[in-house]
Amino acid sequence: YKHIEHCCGAFIASHYKNPVEVGVGDNPDAAQCVHEAGCRIRATDIRACRLPDWLPFARDDIFSPDLSCYTGADVMYALRPAEEMIPPLIALARTLDCDLVVYHLGFESYRDGGAIVDCGVPLHFYYRRGQNPSKSVD
């Protein structure tokens, strides 16, 4: 495993039961950590991806999401998403009332960066279940 993906996957697997990786691309390494820990994992991306058979996948555009791709998720996570993806991810997390966890490339962040948890790499929480919407990062 790559270090970043392993740290993120291990954190997600130890804190959640029904995660969705958004923008998986052709890199299922974090999802594999989650899967190997026994969690039900799903993934989405705007384009078709070459992924292993064990990983349920749906093509979805986060800017106009199909809510059925995320039903029941307790967390959505994204590794190195483009900055413009953060606002629609926050909006979707609010709609679903699930946590949103993001690993940014380098020292990137969105607005104030949300709450940061160090799991070997810095993870940004931009929304937490049950969070007062007036307190979340828009």
Short mmCIF file of N, CA and C in Angstrom, two decimals:
data_model
loop_
_atom_site.label_atom_id
_atom_site.label_comp_id
_atom_site.label_asym_id
_atom_site.label_seq_id
_atom_site.Cartn_x
_atom_site.Cartn_y
_atom_site.Cartn_z
N TYR A 1 0.83 -1.19 0.00
CA TYR A 1 0.00 0.00 0.00
C TYR A 1 0.87 1.25 0.00
N LYS A 2 0.36 2.26 -0.59
CA LYS A 2 1.00 3.56 -0.50
C LYS A 2 0.69 4.13 0.89
N HIS A 3 1.61 4.87 1.46
CA HIS A 3 1.48 5.37 2.83
C HIS A 3 0.20 6.19 3.04
N ILE A 4 -0.06 7.16 2.18
CA ILE A 4 -1.24 8.03 2.34
C ILE A 4 -2.52 7.21 2.28
N GLU A 5 -2.65 6.38 1.26
CA GLU A 5 -3.85 5.57 1.10
C GLU A 5 -4.04 4.62 2.27
N HIS A 6 -2.93 4.03 2.74
CA HIS A 6 -3.02 3.10 3.87
C HIS A 6 -3.50 3.83 5.14
N CYS A 7 -2.91 4.99 5.42
CA CYS A 7 -3.32 5.75 6.61
C CYS A 7 -4.79 6.15 6.53
N CYS A 8 -5.20 6.66 5.38
CA CYS A 8 -6.60 7.08 5.21
C CYS A 8 -7.54 5.88 5.31
N GLY A 9 -7.22 4.80 4.62
CA GLY A 9 -8.06 3.61 4.64
C GLY A 9 -8.17 3.02 6.04
N ALA A 10 -7.07 2.97 6.76
CA ALA A 10 -7.09 2.42 8.12
C ALA A 10 -7.95 3.30 9.04
N PHE A 11 -7.85 4.62 8.89
CA PHE A 11 -8.66 5.51 9.70
C PHE A 11 -10.15 5.31 9.41
N ILE A 12 -10.50 5.29 8.14
CA ILE A 12 -11.91 5.12 7.75
C ILE A 12 -12.43 3.78 8.28
N ALA A 13 -11.66 2.72 8.08
CA ALA A 13 -12.10 1.38 8.52
C ALA A 13 -12.29 1.30 10.03
N SER A 14 -11.50 2.04 10.79
CA SER A 14 -11.60 1.96 12.24
C SER A 14 -12.68 2.86 12.83
N HIS A 15 -13.27 3.74 12.02
CA HIS A 15 -14.26 4.68 12.54
C HIS A 15 -15.64 4.58 11.89
N TYR A 16 -15.76 3.85 10.78
CA TYR A 16 -17.02 3.83 10.03
C TYR A 16 -17.39 2.43 9.57
N LYS A 17 -18.66 2.26 9.28
CA LYS A 17 -19.17 0.95 8.83
C LYS A 17 -19.61 0.96 7.37
N ASN A 18 -19.94 2.14 6.81
CA ASN A 18 -20.52 2.20 5.48
C ASN A 18 -19.98 3.40 4.69
N PRO A 19 -18.69 3.38 4.36
CA PRO A 19 -18.07 4.51 3.67
C PRO A 19 -18.26 4.48 2.15
N VAL A 20 -18.16 5.68 1.57
CA VAL A 20 -18.14 5.83 0.12
C VAL A 20 -16.93 6.68 -0.23
N GLU A 21 -16.06 6.16 -1.11
CA GLU A 21 -14.94 6.95 -1.60
C GLU A 21 -15.40 7.68 -2.85
N VAL A 22 -15.27 8.99 -2.84
CA VAL A 22 -15.68 9.83 -3.96
C VAL A 22 -14.44 10.19 -4.78
N GLY A 23 -14.53 9.98 -6.09
CA GLY A 23 -13.40 10.29 -6.96
C GLY A 23 -12.29 9.26 -6.86
N VAL A 24 -12.67 8.00 -6.84
CA VAL A 24 -11.69 6.92 -6.65
C VAL A 24 -10.66 6.83 -7.77
N GLY A 25 -11.05 7.18 -8.99
CA GLY A 25 -10.13 7.05 -10.12
C GLY A 25 -9.71 5.61 -10.29
N ASP A 26 -8.49 5.39 -10.70
CA ASP A 26 -7.97 4.03 -10.86
C ASP A 26 -7.09 3.65 -9.67
N ASN A 27 -7.34 4.25 -8.50
CA ASN A 27 -6.51 4.03 -7.32
C ASN A 27 -7.37 3.55 -6.15
N PRO A 28 -7.67 2.25 -6.08
CA PRO A 28 -8.51 1.73 -5.00
C PRO A 28 -7.74 1.32 -3.74
N ASP A 29 -6.52 1.82 -3.55
CA ASP A 29 -5.69 1.36 -2.43
C ASP A 29 -6.32 1.66 -1.07
N ALA A 30 -6.86 2.86 -0.87
CA ALA A 30 -7.51 3.16 0.41
C ALA A 30 -8.75 2.30 0.57
N ALA A 31 -9.53 2.17 -0.49
CA ALA A 31 -10.74 1.33 -0.44
C ALA A 31 -10.38 -0.12 -0.12
N GLN A 32 -9.25 -0.58 -0.61
CA GLN A 32 -8.83 -1.95 -0.33
C GLN A 32 -8.55 -2.14 1.17
N CYS A 33 -7.93 -1.15 1.80
CA CYS A 33 -7.70 -1.22 3.25
C CYS A 33 -9.04 -1.33 3.98
N VAL A 34 -10.00 -0.52 3.56
CA VAL A 34 -11.32 -0.52 4.18
C VAL A 34 -11.99 -1.88 3.96
N HIS A 35 -11.93 -2.38 2.75
CA HIS A 35 -12.54 -3.67 2.39
C HIS A 35 -11.91 -4.80 3.21
N GLU A 36 -10.60 -4.81 3.30
CA GLU A 36 -9.91 -5.87 4.04
C GLU A 36 -10.22 -5.84 5.53
N ALA A 37 -10.66 -4.69 6.03
CA ALA A 37 -11.05 -4.58 7.44
C ALA A 37 -12.49 -5.05 7.66
N GLY A 38 -13.16 -5.43 6.57
CA GLY A 38 -14.52 -5.97 6.69
C GLY A 38 -15.64 -4.95 6.56
N CYS A 39 -15.32 -3.74 6.15
CA CYS A 39 -16.36 -2.72 5.97
C CYS A 39 -16.98 -2.83 4.58
N ARG A 40 -18.24 -2.47 4.52
CA ARG A 40 -18.92 -2.36 3.24
C ARG A 40 -18.46 -1.06 2.61
N ILE A 41 -17.74 -1.12 1.52
CA ILE A 41 -17.18 0.06 0.87
C ILE A 41 -17.77 0.19 -0.53
N ARG A 42 -18.03 1.42 -0.94
CA ARG A 42 -18.47 1.72 -2.30
C ARG A 42 -17.62 2.86 -2.82
N ALA A 43 -17.62 3.05 -4.13
CA ALA A 43 -16.83 4.13 -4.72
C ALA A 43 -17.59 4.76 -5.87
N THR A 44 -17.30 6.05 -6.09
CA THR A 44 -17.87 6.77 -7.22
C THR A 44 -16.77 7.55 -7.93
N ASP A 45 -17.04 7.88 -9.17
CA ASP A 45 -16.17 8.77 -9.93
C ASP A 45 -16.99 9.28 -11.11
N ILE A 46 -16.58 10.39 -11.66
CA ILE A 46 -17.30 10.97 -12.79
C ILE A 46 -17.04 10.19 -14.08
N ARG A 47 -15.97 9.43 -14.10
CA ARG A 47 -15.65 8.65 -15.30
C ARG A 47 -15.56 7.17 -14.96
N ALA A 48 -15.63 6.35 -15.98
CA ALA A 48 -15.48 4.91 -15.79
C ALA A 48 -14.06 4.63 -15.27
N CYS A 49 -13.95 3.69 -14.35
CA CYS A 49 -12.65 3.36 -13.75
C CYS A 49 -12.42 1.86 -13.82
N ARG A 50 -11.16 1.48 -13.89
CA ARG A 50 -10.80 0.06 -13.83
C ARG A 50 -10.56 -0.27 -12.36
N LEU A 51 -11.50 -1.02 -11.80
CA LEU A 51 -11.45 -1.33 -10.37
C LEU A 51 -11.67 -2.82 -10.16
N PRO A 52 -11.23 -3.35 -9.03
CA PRO A 52 -11.44 -4.77 -8.73
C PRO A 52 -12.93 -5.09 -8.56
N ASP A 53 -13.28 -6.34 -8.80
CA ASP A 53 -14.67 -6.78 -8.73
C ASP A 53 -15.28 -6.61 -7.34
N TRP A 54 -14.49 -6.65 -6.28
CA TRP A 54 -15.03 -6.56 -4.92
C TRP A 54 -15.50 -5.15 -4.57
N LEU A 55 -15.15 -4.16 -5.40
CA LEU A 55 -15.48 -2.76 -5.08
C LEU A 55 -16.70 -2.29 -5.89
N PRO A 56 -17.88 -2.20 -5.26
CA PRO A 56 -19.05 -1.67 -5.95
C PRO A 56 -18.78 -0.23 -6.40
N PHE A 57 -19.07 0.05 -7.65
CA PHE A 57 -18.73 1.33 -8.26
C PHE A 57 -19.92 1.91 -9.00
N ALA A 58 -20.07 3.23 -8.92
CA ALA A 58 -21.10 3.93 -9.69
C ALA A 58 -20.49 5.18 -10.29
N ARG A 59 -20.80 5.43 -11.55
CA ARG A 59 -20.41 6.70 -12.16
C ARG A 59 -21.35 7.76 -11.63
N ASP A 60 -20.78 8.83 -11.12
CA ASP A 60 -21.60 9.91 -10.58
C ASP A 60 -20.84 11.21 -10.65
N ASP A 61 -21.58 12.28 -10.88
CA ASP A 61 -21.01 13.63 -10.93
C ASP A 61 -21.37 14.32 -9.62
N ILE A 62 -20.40 14.61 -8.80
CA ILE A 62 -20.62 15.21 -7.49
C ILE A 62 -21.30 16.58 -7.60
N PHE A 63 -21.21 17.22 -8.77
CA PHE A 63 -21.86 18.51 -8.98
C PHE A 63 -23.36 18.37 -9.23
N SER A 64 -23.78 17.17 -9.57
CA SER A 64 -25.20 16.85 -9.75
C SER A 64 -25.39 15.41 -9.31
N PRO A 65 -25.27 15.15 -8.00
CA PRO A 65 -25.17 13.77 -7.52
C PRO A 65 -26.48 13.00 -7.59
N ASP A 66 -26.35 11.71 -7.83
CA ASP A 66 -27.45 10.76 -7.72
C ASP A 66 -27.41 10.25 -6.28
N LEU A 67 -28.37 10.68 -5.48
CA LEU A 67 -28.35 10.34 -4.05
C LEU A 67 -28.35 8.85 -3.79
N SER A 68 -28.88 8.06 -4.71
CA SER A 68 -28.91 6.61 -4.50
C SER A 68 -27.51 6.00 -4.43
N CYS A 69 -26.52 6.67 -4.98
CA CYS A 69 -25.14 6.17 -4.92
C CYS A 69 -24.56 6.26 -3.51
N TYR A 70 -25.19 7.05 -2.65
CA TYR A 70 -24.65 7.34 -1.33
C TYR A 70 -25.57 6.94 -0.19
N THR A 71 -26.72 6.38 -0.50
CA THR A 71 -27.71 6.03 0.51
C THR A 71 -27.09 5.16 1.60
N GLY A 72 -27.33 5.56 2.85
CA GLY A 72 -26.84 4.79 3.99
C GLY A 72 -25.41 5.04 4.37
N ALA A 73 -24.69 5.89 3.64
CA ALA A 73 -23.29 6.16 3.96
C ALA A 73 -23.19 6.86 5.32
N ASP A 74 -22.22 6.44 6.12
CA ASP A 74 -21.94 7.16 7.36
C ASP A 74 -20.76 8.12 7.19
N VAL A 75 -20.03 7.95 6.08
CA VAL A 75 -18.94 8.86 5.73
C VAL A 75 -18.73 8.84 4.22
N MET A 76 -18.41 9.99 3.68
CA MET A 76 -17.85 10.09 2.33
C MET A 76 -16.42 10.57 2.53
N TYR A 77 -15.51 10.01 1.75
CA TYR A 77 -14.14 10.50 1.83
C TYR A 77 -13.58 10.66 0.43
N ALA A 78 -12.65 11.59 0.31
CA ALA A 78 -12.00 11.85 -0.97
C ALA A 78 -10.52 12.08 -0.73
N LEU A 79 -9.70 11.51 -1.59
CA LEU A 79 -8.26 11.67 -1.51
C LEU A 79 -7.80 12.55 -2.65
N ARG A 80 -7.23 13.67 -2.31
CA ARG A 80 -6.69 14.62 -3.28
C ARG A 80 -7.75 15.14 -4.27
N PRO A 81 -8.94 15.53 -3.79
CA PRO A 81 -9.93 16.06 -4.73
C PRO A 81 -9.55 17.46 -5.19
N ALA A 82 -10.04 17.83 -6.36
CA ALA A 82 -9.87 19.20 -6.82
C ALA A 82 -10.62 20.12 -5.85
N GLU A 83 -10.09 21.30 -5.62
CA GLU A 83 -10.69 22.22 -4.65
C GLU A 83 -12.14 22.55 -4.98
N GLU A 84 -12.47 22.62 -6.26
CA GLU A 84 -13.85 22.95 -6.63
C GLU A 84 -14.84 21.85 -6.27
N MET A 85 -14.35 20.66 -5.93
CA MET A 85 -15.23 19.58 -5.51
C MET A 85 -15.69 19.72 -4.05
N ILE A 86 -14.99 20.50 -3.25
CA ILE A 86 -15.28 20.56 -1.83
C ILE A 86 -16.68 21.12 -1.54
N PRO A 87 -17.08 22.26 -2.13
CA PRO A 87 -18.44 22.75 -1.81
C PRO A 87 -19.55 21.75 -2.14
N PRO A 88 -19.56 21.08 -3.30
CA PRO A 88 -20.62 20.10 -3.51
C PRO A 88 -20.50 18.87 -2.61
N LEU A 89 -19.29 18.51 -2.20
CA LEU A 89 -19.13 17.42 -1.25
C LEU A 89 -19.73 17.80 0.10
N ILE A 90 -19.49 19.03 0.55
CA ILE A 90 -20.07 19.49 1.81
C ILE A 90 -21.59 19.49 1.71
N ALA A 91 -22.11 19.99 0.60
CA ALA A 91 -23.57 20.03 0.43
C ALA A 91 -24.17 18.63 0.46
N LEU A 92 -23.51 17.68 -0.20
CA LEU A 92 -24.01 16.31 -0.21
C LEU A 92 -23.91 15.68 1.18
N ALA A 93 -22.81 15.92 1.88
CA ALA A 93 -22.67 15.40 3.25
C ALA A 93 -23.78 15.93 4.15
N ARG A 94 -24.11 17.21 4.00
CA ARG A 94 -25.22 17.79 4.76
C ARG A 94 -26.53 17.10 4.43
N THR A 95 -26.79 16.93 3.13
CA THR A 95 -28.03 16.29 2.68
C THR A 95 -28.15 14.89 3.26
N LEU A 96 -27.06 14.15 3.22
CA LEU A 96 -27.05 12.76 3.71
C LEU A 96 -26.85 12.68 5.22
N ASP A 97 -26.41 13.76 5.82
CA ASP A 97 -25.99 13.82 7.22
C ASP A 97 -24.98 12.72 7.52
N CYS A 98 -23.91 12.73 6.72
CA CYS A 98 -22.79 11.81 6.95
C CYS A 98 -21.51 12.63 7.04
N ASP A 99 -20.51 12.07 7.68
CA ASP A 99 -19.23 12.77 7.80
C ASP A 99 -18.60 12.94 6.42
N LEU A 100 -17.82 14.00 6.28
CA LEU A 100 -17.03 14.23 5.08
C LEU A 100 -15.58 14.38 5.49
N VAL A 101 -14.74 13.48 4.99
CA VAL A 101 -13.32 13.45 5.32
C VAL A 101 -12.53 13.60 4.02
N VAL A 102 -11.57 14.52 4.02
CA VAL A 102 -10.79 14.80 2.81
C VAL A 102 -9.30 14.80 3.14
N TYR A 103 -8.53 14.14 2.29
CA TYR A 103 -7.08 14.27 2.34
C TYR A 103 -6.70 15.16 1.17
N HIS A 104 -6.03 16.28 1.46
CA HIS A 104 -5.61 17.21 0.41
C HIS A 104 -4.17 16.94 0.00
N LEU A 105 -3.87 17.29 -1.21
CA LEU A 105 -2.51 17.23 -1.72
C LEU A 105 -1.70 18.34 -1.06
N GLY A 106 -0.59 17.99 -0.49
CA GLY A 106 0.29 18.98 0.12
C GLY A 106 -0.39 19.79 1.20
N PHE A 107 -0.27 21.10 1.12
CA PHE A 107 -0.84 21.98 2.14
C PHE A 107 -2.12 22.65 1.67
N GLU A 108 -2.78 22.08 0.66
CA GLU A 108 -4.05 22.62 0.20
C GLU A 108 -5.11 22.43 1.28
N SER A 109 -6.11 23.28 1.25
CA SER A 109 -7.30 23.11 2.07
C SER A 109 -8.37 24.01 1.49
N TYR A 110 -9.57 23.86 1.99
CA TYR A 110 -10.68 24.69 1.56
C TYR A 110 -11.06 25.59 2.72
N ARG A 111 -11.14 26.86 2.46
CA ARG A 111 -11.44 27.87 3.48
C ARG A 111 -10.58 27.67 4.73
N ASP A 112 -11.19 27.42 5.89
CA ASP A 112 -10.37 27.29 7.11
C ASP A 112 -9.84 25.88 7.32
N GLY A 113 -10.12 24.98 6.39
CA GLY A 113 -9.60 23.62 6.47
C GLY A 113 -10.42 22.66 7.30
N GLY A 114 -11.48 23.15 7.93
CA GLY A 114 -12.28 22.26 8.77
C GLY A 114 -11.47 21.78 9.96
N ALA A 115 -12.01 20.81 10.67
CA ALA A 115 -11.28 20.20 11.78
C ALA A 115 -10.28 19.21 11.20
N ILE A 116 -9.08 19.20 11.73
CA ILE A 116 -8.03 18.32 11.20
C ILE A 116 -7.70 17.24 12.22
N VAL A 117 -7.65 16.00 11.72
CA VAL A 117 -7.26 14.85 12.52
C VAL A 117 -6.01 14.27 11.89
N ASP A 118 -5.02 13.96 12.71
CA ASP A 118 -3.79 13.34 12.20
C ASP A 118 -3.87 11.84 12.42
N CYS A 119 -3.90 11.10 11.33
CA CYS A 119 -3.93 9.63 11.40
C CYS A 119 -2.65 9.07 10.76
N GLY A 120 -1.59 9.85 10.80
CA GLY A 120 -0.36 9.54 10.07
C GLY A 120 -0.23 10.49 8.89
N VAL A 121 -1.37 11.01 8.44
CA VAL A 121 -1.47 12.08 7.45
C VAL A 121 -2.62 12.97 7.91
N PRO A 122 -2.63 14.25 7.54
CA PRO A 122 -3.72 15.13 8.00
C PRO A 122 -5.01 14.90 7.21
N LEU A 123 -6.09 14.62 7.94
CA LEU A 123 -7.41 14.48 7.34
C LEU A 123 -8.26 15.67 7.76
N HIS A 124 -8.96 16.24 6.81
CA HIS A 124 -9.82 17.40 7.07
C HIS A 124 -11.27 16.94 7.16
N PHE A 125 -11.91 17.28 8.27
CA PHE A 125 -13.34 17.02 8.44
C PHE A 125 -14.07 18.30 8.08
N TYR A 126 -14.78 18.28 6.96
CA TYR A 126 -15.53 19.46 6.54
C TYR A 126 -16.98 19.40 6.98
N TYR A 127 -17.43 18.24 7.37
CA TYR A 127 -18.78 18.10 7.91
C TYR A 127 -18.80 16.87 8.78
N ARG A 128 -19.51 16.96 9.91
CA ARG A 128 -19.71 15.80 10.80
C ARG A 128 -21.19 15.60 11.00
N ARG A 129 -21.58 14.33 11.04
CA ARG A 129 -22.99 13.98 11.25
C ARG A 129 -23.55 14.74 12.44
N GLY A 130 -24.78 15.22 12.27
CA GLY A 130 -25.44 15.92 13.36
C GLY A 130 -24.93 17.33 13.60
N GLN A 131 -24.00 17.77 12.75
CA GLN A 131 -23.40 19.09 12.92
C GLN A 131 -24.43 20.18 12.63
N ASN A 132 -24.38 21.23 13.40
CA ASN A 132 -25.22 22.38 13.14
C ASN A 132 -24.76 23.01 11.82
N PRO A 133 -25.63 23.06 10.80
CA PRO A 133 -25.20 23.59 9.50
C PRO A 133 -24.58 24.98 9.56
N SER A 134 -24.97 25.79 10.52
CA SER A 134 -24.39 27.13 10.61
C SER A 134 -22.92 27.08 11.05
N LYS A 135 -22.47 25.94 11.58
CA LYS A 135 -21.10 25.80 12.05
C LYS A 135 -20.19 25.14 11.01
N SER A 136 -20.77 24.61 9.92
CA SER A 136 -19.94 23.90 8.94
C SER A 136 -19.27 24.86 7.99
N VAL A 137 -18.28 24.37 7.28
CA VAL A 137 -17.53 25.18 6.32
C VAL A 137 -18.32 25.19 5.02
N ASP A 138 -18.65 26.36 4.52
CA ASP A 138 -19.37 26.48 3.24
C ASP A 138 -18.42 26.76 2.12
#
